[in-house]
mmCIF file of C-alpha atoms in Angstrom:
data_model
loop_
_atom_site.group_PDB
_atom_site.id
_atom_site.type_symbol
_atom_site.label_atom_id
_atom_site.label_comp_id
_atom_site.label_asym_id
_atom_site.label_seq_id
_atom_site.Cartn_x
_atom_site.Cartn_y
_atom_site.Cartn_z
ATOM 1 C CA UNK A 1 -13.271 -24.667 -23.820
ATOM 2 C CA UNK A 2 -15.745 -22.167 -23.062
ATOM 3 C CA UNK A 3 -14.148 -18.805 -22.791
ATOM 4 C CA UNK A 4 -15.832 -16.805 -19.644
ATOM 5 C CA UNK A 5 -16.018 -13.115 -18.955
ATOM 6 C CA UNK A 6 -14.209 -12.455 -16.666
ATOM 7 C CA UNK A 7 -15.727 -12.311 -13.004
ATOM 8 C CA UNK A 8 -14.030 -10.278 -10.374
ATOM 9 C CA UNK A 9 -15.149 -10.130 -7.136
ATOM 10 C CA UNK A 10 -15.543 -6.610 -5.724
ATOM 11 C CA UNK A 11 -15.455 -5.791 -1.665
ATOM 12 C CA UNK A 12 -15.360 -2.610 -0.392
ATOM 13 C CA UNK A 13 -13.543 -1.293 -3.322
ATOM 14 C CA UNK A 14 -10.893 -4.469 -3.899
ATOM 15 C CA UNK A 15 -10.843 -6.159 -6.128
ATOM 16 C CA UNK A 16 -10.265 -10.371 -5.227
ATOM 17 C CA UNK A 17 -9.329 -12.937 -8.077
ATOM 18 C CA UNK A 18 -11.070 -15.560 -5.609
ATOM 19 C CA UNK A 19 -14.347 -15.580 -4.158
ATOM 20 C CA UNK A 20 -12.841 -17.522 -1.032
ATOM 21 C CA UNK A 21 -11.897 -15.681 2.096
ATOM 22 C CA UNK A 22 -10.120 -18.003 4.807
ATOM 23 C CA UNK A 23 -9.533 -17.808 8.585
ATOM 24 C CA UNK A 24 -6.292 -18.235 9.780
ATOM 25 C CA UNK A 25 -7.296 -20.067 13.234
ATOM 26 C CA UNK A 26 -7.158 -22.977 14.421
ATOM 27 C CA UNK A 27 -4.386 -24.791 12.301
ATOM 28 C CA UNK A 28 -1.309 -26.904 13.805
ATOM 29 C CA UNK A 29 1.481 -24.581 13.170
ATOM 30 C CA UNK A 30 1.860 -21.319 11.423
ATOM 31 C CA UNK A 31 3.391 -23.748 7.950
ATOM 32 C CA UNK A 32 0.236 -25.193 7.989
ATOM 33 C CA UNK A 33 -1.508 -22.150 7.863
ATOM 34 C CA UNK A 34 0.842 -20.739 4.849
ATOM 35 C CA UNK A 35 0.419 -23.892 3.033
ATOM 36 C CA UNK A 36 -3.391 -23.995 3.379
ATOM 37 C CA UNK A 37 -3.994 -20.295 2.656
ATOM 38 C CA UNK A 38 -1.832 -20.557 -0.803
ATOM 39 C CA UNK A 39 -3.891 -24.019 -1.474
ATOM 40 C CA UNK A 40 -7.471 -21.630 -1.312
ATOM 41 C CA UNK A 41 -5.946 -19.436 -3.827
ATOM 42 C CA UNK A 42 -7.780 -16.588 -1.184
ATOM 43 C CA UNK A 43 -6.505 -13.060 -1.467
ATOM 44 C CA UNK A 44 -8.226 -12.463 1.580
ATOM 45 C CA UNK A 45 -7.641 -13.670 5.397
ATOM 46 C CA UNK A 46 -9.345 -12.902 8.593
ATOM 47 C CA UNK A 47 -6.881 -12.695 11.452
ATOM 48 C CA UNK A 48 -7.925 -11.566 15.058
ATOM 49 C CA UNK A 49 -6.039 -8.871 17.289
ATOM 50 C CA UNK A 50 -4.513 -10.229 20.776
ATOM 51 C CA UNK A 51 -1.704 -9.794 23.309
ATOM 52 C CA UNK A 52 1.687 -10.344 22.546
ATOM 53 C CA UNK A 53 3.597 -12.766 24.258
ATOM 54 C CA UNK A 54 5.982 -10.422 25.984
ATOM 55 C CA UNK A 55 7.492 -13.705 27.818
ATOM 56 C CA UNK A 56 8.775 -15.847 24.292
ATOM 57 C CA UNK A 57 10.020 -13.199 22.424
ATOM 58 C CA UNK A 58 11.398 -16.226 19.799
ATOM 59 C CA UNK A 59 7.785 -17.584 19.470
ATOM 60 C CA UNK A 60 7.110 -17.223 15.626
ATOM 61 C CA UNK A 61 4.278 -14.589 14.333
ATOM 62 C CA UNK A 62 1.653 -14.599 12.157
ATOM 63 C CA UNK A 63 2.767 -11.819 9.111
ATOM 64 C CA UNK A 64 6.098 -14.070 9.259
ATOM 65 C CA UNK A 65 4.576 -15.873 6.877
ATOM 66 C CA UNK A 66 1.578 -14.685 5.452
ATOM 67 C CA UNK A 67 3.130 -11.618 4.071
ATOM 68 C CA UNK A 68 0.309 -8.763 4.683
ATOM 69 C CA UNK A 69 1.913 -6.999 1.796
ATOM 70 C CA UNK A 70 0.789 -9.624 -0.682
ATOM 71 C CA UNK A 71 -2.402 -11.060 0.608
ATOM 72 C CA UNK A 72 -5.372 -8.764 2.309
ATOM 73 C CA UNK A 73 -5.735 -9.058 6.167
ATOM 74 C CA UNK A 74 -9.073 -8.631 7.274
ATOM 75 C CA UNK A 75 -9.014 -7.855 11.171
ATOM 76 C CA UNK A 76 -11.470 -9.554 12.929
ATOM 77 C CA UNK A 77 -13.630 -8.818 16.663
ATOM 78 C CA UNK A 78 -13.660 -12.510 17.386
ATOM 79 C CA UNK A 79 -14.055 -13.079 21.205
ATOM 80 C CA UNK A 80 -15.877 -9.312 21.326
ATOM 81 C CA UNK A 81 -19.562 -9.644 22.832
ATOM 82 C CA UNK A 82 -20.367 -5.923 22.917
ATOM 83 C CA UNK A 83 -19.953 -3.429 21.045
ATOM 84 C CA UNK A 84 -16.879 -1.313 22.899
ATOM 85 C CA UNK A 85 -14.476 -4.385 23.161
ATOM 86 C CA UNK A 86 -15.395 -4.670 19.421
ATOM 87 C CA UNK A 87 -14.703 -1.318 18.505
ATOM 88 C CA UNK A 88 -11.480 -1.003 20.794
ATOM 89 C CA UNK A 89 -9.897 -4.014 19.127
ATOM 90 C CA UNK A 90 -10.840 -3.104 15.665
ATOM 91 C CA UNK A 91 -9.348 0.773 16.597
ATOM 92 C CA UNK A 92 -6.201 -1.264 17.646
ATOM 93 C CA UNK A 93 -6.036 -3.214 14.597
ATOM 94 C CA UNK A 94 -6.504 -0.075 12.463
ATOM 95 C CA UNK A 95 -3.333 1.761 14.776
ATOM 96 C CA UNK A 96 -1.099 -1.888 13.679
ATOM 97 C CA UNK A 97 -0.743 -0.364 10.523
ATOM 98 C CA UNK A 98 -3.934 1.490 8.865
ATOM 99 C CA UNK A 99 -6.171 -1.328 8.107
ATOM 100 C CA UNK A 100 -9.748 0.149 7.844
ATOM 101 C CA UNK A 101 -11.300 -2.487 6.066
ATOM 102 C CA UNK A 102 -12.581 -4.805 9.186
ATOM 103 C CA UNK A 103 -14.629 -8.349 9.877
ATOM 104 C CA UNK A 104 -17.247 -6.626 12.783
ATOM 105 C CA UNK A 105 -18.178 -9.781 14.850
ATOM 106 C CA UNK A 106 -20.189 -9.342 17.969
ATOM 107 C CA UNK A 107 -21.147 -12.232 19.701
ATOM 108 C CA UNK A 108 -23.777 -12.952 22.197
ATOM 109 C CA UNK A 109 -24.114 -16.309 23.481
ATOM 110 C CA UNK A 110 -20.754 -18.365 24.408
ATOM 111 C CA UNK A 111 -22.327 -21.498 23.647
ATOM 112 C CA UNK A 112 -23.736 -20.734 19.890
ATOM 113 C CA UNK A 113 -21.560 -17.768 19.315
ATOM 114 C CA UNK A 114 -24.837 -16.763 17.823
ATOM 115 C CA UNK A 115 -23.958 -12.791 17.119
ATOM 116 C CA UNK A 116 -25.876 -10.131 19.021
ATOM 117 C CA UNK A 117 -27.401 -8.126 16.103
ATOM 118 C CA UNK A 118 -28.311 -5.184 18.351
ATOM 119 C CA UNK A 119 -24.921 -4.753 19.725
ATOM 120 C CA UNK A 120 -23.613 -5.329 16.002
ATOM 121 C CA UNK A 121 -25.821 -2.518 14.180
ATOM 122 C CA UNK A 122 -24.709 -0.123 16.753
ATOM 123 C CA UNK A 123 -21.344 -0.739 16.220
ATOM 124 C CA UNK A 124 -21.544 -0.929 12.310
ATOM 125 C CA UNK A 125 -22.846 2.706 12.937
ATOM 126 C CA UNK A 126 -20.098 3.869 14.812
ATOM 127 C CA UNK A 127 -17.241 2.162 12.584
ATOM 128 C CA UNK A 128 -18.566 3.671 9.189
ATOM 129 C CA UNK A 129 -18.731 7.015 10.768
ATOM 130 C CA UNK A 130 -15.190 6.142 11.949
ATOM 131 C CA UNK A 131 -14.679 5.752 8.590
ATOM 132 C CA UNK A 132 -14.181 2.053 8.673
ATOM 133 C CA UNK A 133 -15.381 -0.839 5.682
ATOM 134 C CA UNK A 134 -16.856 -3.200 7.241
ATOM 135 C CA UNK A 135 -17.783 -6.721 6.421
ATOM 136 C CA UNK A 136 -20.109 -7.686 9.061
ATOM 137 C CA UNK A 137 -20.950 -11.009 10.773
ATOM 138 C CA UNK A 138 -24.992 -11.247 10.888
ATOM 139 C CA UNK A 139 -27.679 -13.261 11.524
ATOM 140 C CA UNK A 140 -29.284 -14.365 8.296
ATOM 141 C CA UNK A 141 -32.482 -12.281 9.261
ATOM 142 C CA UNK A 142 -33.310 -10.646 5.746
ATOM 143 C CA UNK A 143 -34.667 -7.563 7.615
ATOM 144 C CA UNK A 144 -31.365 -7.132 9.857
ATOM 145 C CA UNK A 145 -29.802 -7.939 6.749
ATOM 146 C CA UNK A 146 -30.793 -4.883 5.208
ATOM 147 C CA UNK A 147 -30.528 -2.465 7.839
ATOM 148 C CA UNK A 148 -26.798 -3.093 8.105
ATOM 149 C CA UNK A 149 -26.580 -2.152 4.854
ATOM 150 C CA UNK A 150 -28.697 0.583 5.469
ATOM 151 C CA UNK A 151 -25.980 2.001 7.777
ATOM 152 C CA UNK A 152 -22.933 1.325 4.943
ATOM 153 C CA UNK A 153 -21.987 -2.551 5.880
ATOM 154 C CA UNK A 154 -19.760 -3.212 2.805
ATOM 155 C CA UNK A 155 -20.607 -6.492 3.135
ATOM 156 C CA UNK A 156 -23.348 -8.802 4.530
ATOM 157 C CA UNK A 157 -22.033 -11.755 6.374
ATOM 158 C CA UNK A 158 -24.458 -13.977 6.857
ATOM 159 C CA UNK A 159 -23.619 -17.757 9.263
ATOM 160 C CA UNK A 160 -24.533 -20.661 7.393
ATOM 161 C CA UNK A 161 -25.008 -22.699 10.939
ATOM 162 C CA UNK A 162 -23.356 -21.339 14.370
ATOM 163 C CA UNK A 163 -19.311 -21.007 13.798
ATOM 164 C CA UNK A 164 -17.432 -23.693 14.012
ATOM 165 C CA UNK A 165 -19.640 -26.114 14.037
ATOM 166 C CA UNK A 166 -19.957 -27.522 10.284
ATOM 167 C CA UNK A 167 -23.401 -28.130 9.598
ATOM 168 C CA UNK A 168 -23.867 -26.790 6.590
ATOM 169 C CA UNK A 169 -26.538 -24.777 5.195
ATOM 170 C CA UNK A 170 -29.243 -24.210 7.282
ATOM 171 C CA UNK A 171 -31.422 -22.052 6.146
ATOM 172 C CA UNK A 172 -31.277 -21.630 2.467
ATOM 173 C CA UNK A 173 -34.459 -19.426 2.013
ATOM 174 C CA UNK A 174 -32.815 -16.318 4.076
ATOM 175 C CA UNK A 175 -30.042 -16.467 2.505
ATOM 176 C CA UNK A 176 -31.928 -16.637 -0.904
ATOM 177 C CA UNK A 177 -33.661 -13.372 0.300
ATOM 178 C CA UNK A 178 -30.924 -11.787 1.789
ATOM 179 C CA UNK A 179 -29.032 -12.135 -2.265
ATOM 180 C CA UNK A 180 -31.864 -11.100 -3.778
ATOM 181 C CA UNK A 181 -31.805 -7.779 -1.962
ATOM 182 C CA UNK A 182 -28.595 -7.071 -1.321
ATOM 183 C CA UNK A 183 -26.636 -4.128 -3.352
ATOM 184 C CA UNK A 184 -23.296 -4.709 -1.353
ATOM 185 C CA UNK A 185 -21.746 -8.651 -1.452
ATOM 186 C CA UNK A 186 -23.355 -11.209 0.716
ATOM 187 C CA UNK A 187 -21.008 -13.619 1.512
ATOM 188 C CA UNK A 188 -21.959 -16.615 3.878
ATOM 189 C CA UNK A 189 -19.879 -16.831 6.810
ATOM 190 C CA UNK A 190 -19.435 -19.425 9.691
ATOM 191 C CA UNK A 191 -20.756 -23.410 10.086
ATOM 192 C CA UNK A 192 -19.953 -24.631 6.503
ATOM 193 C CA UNK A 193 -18.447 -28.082 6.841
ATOM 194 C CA UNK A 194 -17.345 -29.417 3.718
ATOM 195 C CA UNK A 195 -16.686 -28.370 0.018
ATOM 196 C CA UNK A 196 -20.196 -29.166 -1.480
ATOM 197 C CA UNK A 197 -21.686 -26.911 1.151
ATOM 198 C CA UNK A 198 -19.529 -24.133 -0.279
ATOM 199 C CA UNK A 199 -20.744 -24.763 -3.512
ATOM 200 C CA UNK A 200 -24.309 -25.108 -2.558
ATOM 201 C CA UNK A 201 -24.283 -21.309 -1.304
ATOM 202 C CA UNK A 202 -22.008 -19.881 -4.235
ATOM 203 C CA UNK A 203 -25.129 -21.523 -6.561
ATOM 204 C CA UNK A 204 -27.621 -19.691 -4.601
ATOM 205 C CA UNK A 205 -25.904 -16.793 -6.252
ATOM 206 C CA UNK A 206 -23.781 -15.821 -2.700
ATOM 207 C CA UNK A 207 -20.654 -13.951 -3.985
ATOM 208 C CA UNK A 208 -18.069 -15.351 -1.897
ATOM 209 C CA UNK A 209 -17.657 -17.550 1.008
ATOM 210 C CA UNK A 210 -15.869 -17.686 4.181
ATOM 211 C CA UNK A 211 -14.427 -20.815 5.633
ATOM 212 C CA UNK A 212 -11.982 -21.450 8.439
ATOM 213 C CA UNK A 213 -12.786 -24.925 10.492
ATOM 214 C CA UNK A 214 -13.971 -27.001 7.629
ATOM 215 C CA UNK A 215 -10.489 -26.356 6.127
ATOM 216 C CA UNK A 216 -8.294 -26.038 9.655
ATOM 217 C CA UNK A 217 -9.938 -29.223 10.974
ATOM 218 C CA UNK A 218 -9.792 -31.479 7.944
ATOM 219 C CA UNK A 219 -7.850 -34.710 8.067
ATOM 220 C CA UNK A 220 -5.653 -33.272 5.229
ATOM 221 C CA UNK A 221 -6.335 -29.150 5.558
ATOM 222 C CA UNK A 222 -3.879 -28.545 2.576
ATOM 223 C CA UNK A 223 -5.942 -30.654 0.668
ATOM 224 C CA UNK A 224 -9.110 -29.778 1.781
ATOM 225 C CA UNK A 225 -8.047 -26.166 0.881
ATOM 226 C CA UNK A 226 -7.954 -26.614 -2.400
ATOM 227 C CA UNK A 227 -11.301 -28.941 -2.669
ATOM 228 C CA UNK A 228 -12.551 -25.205 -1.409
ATOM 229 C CA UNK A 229 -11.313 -23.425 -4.213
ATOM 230 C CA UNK A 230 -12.561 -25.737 -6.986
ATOM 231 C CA UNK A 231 -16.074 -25.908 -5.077
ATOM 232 C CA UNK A 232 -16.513 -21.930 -5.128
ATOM 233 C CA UNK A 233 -14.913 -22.146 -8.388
ATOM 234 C CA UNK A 234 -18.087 -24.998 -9.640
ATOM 235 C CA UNK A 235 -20.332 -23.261 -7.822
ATOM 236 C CA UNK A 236 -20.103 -19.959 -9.139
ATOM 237 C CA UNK A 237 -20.066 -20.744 -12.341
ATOM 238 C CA UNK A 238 -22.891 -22.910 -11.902
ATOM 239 C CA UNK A 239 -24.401 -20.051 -10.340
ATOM 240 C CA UNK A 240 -23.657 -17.730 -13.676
ATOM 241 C CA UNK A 241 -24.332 -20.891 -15.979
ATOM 242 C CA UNK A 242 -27.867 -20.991 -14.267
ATOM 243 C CA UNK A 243 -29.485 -24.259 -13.565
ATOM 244 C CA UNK A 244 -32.196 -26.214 -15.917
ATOM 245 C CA UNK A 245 -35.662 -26.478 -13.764
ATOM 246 C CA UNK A 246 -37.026 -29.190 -12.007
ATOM 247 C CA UNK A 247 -39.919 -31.493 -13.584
ATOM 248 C CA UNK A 248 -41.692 -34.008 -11.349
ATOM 249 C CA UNK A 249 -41.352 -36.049 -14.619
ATOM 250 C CA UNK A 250 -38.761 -37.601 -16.268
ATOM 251 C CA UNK A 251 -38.022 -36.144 -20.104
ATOM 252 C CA UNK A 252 -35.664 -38.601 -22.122
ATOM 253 C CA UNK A 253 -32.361 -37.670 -22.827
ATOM 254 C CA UNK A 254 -32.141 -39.502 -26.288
ATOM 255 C CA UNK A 255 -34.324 -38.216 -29.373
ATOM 256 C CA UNK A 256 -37.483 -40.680 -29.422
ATOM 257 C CA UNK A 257 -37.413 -40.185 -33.068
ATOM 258 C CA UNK A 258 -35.774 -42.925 -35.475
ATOM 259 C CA UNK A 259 -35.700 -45.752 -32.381
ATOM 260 C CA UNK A 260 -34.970 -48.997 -34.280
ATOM 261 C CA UNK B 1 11.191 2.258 39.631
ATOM 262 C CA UNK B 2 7.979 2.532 38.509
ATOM 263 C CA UNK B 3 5.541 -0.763 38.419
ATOM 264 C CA UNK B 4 3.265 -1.033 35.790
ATOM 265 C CA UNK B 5 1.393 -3.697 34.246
ATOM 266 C CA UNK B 6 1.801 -5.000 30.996
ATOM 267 C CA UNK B 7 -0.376 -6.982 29.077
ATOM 268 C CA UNK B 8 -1.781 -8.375 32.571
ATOM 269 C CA UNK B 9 1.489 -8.640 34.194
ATOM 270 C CA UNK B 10 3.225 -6.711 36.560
ATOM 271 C CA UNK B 11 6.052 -5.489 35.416
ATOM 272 C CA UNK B 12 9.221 -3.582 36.867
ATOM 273 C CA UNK B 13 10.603 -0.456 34.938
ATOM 274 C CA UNK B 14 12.924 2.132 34.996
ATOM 275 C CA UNK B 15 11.549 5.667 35.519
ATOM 276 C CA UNK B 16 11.654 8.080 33.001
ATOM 277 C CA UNK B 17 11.220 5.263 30.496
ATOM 278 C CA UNK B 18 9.041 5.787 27.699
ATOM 279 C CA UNK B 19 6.803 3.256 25.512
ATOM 280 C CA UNK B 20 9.155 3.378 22.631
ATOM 281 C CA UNK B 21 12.113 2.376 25.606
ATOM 282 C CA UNK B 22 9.841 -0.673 26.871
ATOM 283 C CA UNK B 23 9.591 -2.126 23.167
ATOM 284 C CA UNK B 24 13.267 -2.033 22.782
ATOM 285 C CA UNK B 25 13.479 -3.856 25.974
ATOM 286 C CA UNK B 26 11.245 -6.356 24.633
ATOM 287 C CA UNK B 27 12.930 -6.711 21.026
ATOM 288 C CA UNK B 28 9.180 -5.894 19.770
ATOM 289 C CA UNK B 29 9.197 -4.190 16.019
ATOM 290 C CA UNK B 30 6.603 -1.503 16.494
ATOM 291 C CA UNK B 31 5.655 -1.984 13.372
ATOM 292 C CA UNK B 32 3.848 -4.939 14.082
ATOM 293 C CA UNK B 33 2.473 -3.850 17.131
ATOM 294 C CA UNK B 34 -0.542 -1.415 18.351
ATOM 295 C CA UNK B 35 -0.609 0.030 22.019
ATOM 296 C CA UNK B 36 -3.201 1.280 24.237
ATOM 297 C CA UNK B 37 -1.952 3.064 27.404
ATOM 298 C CA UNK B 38 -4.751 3.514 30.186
ATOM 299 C CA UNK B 39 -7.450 2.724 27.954
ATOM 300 C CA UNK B 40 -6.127 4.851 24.977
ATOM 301 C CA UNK B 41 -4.066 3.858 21.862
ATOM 302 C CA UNK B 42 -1.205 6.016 21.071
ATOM 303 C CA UNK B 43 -0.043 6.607 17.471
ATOM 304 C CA UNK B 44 3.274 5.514 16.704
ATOM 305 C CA UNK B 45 4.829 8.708 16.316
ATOM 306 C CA UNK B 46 4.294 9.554 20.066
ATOM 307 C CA UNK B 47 6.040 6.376 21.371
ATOM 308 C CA UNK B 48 9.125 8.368 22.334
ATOM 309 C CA UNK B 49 6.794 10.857 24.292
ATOM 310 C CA UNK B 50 4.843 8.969 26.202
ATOM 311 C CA UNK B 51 6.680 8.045 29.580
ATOM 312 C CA UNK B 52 5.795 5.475 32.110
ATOM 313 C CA UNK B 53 4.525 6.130 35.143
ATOM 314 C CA UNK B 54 3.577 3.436 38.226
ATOM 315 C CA UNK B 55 0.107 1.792 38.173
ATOM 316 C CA UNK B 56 -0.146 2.191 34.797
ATOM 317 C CA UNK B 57 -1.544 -0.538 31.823
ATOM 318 C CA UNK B 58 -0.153 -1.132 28.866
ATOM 319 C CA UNK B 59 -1.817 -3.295 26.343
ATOM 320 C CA UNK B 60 0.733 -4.267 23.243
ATOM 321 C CA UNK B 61 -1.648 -6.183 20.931
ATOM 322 C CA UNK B 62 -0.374 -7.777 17.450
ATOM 323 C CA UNK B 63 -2.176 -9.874 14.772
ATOM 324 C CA UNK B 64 -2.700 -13.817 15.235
ATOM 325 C CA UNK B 65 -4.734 -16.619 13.338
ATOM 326 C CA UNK B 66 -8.275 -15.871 13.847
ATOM 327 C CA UNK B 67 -11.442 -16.918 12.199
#
């Protein structure tokens, strides 16, 4: 077996044995969730901030059982479509018990949940001088791309296809670009649908993915999960392995020399 | 009495009862919990201080499966 170096994943200053970040929305029950996080292998989840039930004090909560003390919760704006509810509920989360390192999501169209990119750079602005890190949701416009990180995003989030909606990769060349100039990690976020998608962005050299749907709405998410992990797993290393290139032509496999 | 609303609800309270008072009523761990009060989050440490007072909103937010 080939031994590799090893490759750790660096975001705003932690360090993540997986390259997978996972949602915890949208799953049955909060079991499911557990079991489905563990299955990812992720060290990182996105959770969002909302009301307590004041009513069903017995309904069960989230950190009963993902543990925030052993895996990284990364608060999220979800639902925010300018940039003061974004900034009050990431304030909020950072009050719930010092979390500074945020997902910024502002959103500006309910029916693509397409994000609004001016409300978003003004409120990246405002967070890092807040003294937030923050991973930001994006458009995957390389020039947007880079002013983000212009103002300290610690991470570009760029959507593969609108959230939620599983289509894949849609726009490879961006994301290409936005790689290629990055410093800080780009890591694609929102409309992957299955496990080969994940794979297809960790080749383009991506360094991590985040997936939520594709995983919550499987048939099987458990198992589904863990088709995840190995596809970031294959495609990274694919990625480091780096690819033969493509020949219109066909070049035989088998020496031509000593055919009988 | 003093009514206030919490989380969108109206609510009925004592007087002289403070935030810290209105999470024991509620059996909520304020560890797990941020508040805003009119618009403004209070830091743990003043939960004790801050008393209720009628019209006013409380917001008690907590962490939930999100994408």
């Amino acid at each position: 077996m080939v031994k590799l170096k090893k490759d750790i994943f660096k975001v705003a200053g932690k360090s993540l044995d997986s390259r997978l970040i996972v949602g915890t929305g949208k799953y049955k029950n909060f079991t499911e969730t557990a079991k489905a996080v563990k299955a990812s292998g992720a060290n990182m989840v996105t959770v969002a901030v909302r009301r307590i039930n004041i009513l069903d004090k017995k309904k069960p909560i989230l950190t009963d059982y993902l543990n925030p003390k052993k895996i990284i919760y990364l608060p999220n704006t979800a639902g925010c479509y300018n940039s003061e509810e974004a900034l009050r509920t990431l304030r909020l989360a950072r009050e719930m018990g010092g979390w500074k390192l945020v997902k910024l999501e502002v959103l500006g169209d309910k029916r693509t949940l397409y994000p609004n990119m001016l409300e978003t750079i003004k409120s990246t602005k405002i967070l890092v001088k807040e003294g937030f890190k923050v991973m930001v949701y994006c458009t995957d416009d390389p020039l947007l791309a880079r002013n983000l990180e212009d103002n300290g995003a610690s991470a570009i989030m760029p959507l593969a296809s609108p959230i939620g909606s599983g289509l894949g990769l849609q726009n490879k060349t961006n994301i290409s670009l936005i790689i290629k100039q990055s410093k800080v990690p780009v890591i694609v976020d929102a409309g992957i649908g299955t496990a080969s998608d994940a794979t297809i962005a960790m080749e383009l050299g991506c360094d991590g993915v985040l997936i939520n749907s594709a995983i919550a709405n499987a048939k099987k998410p458990i198992l589904m999960a863990t088709a995840f992990k190995e596809a970031i797993t294959s495609g990274r290393n694919s990625y480091l392995a780096g690819r033969m290139r493509k020949s219109d032509f066909a070049s035989p496999s088998s020496p031509s020399k000593g055919i009988i | 009495m003093a009514k206030i609303q919490l989380n969108g609800k109206k609510v009925v309270i004592k007087t002289n009862y403070s935030i810290f008072d209105l999470l024991k009523k509620y059996k909520i761990s304020n560890k797990k919990v941020a508040i805003e009060y009119n618009g403004i989050i209070i830091q743990k440490r003043n939960y004790k201080k801050k008393f209720l007072k009628d019209k006013d909103k409380v917001e008690i937010v907590h962490f939930i499966g999100g994408g």
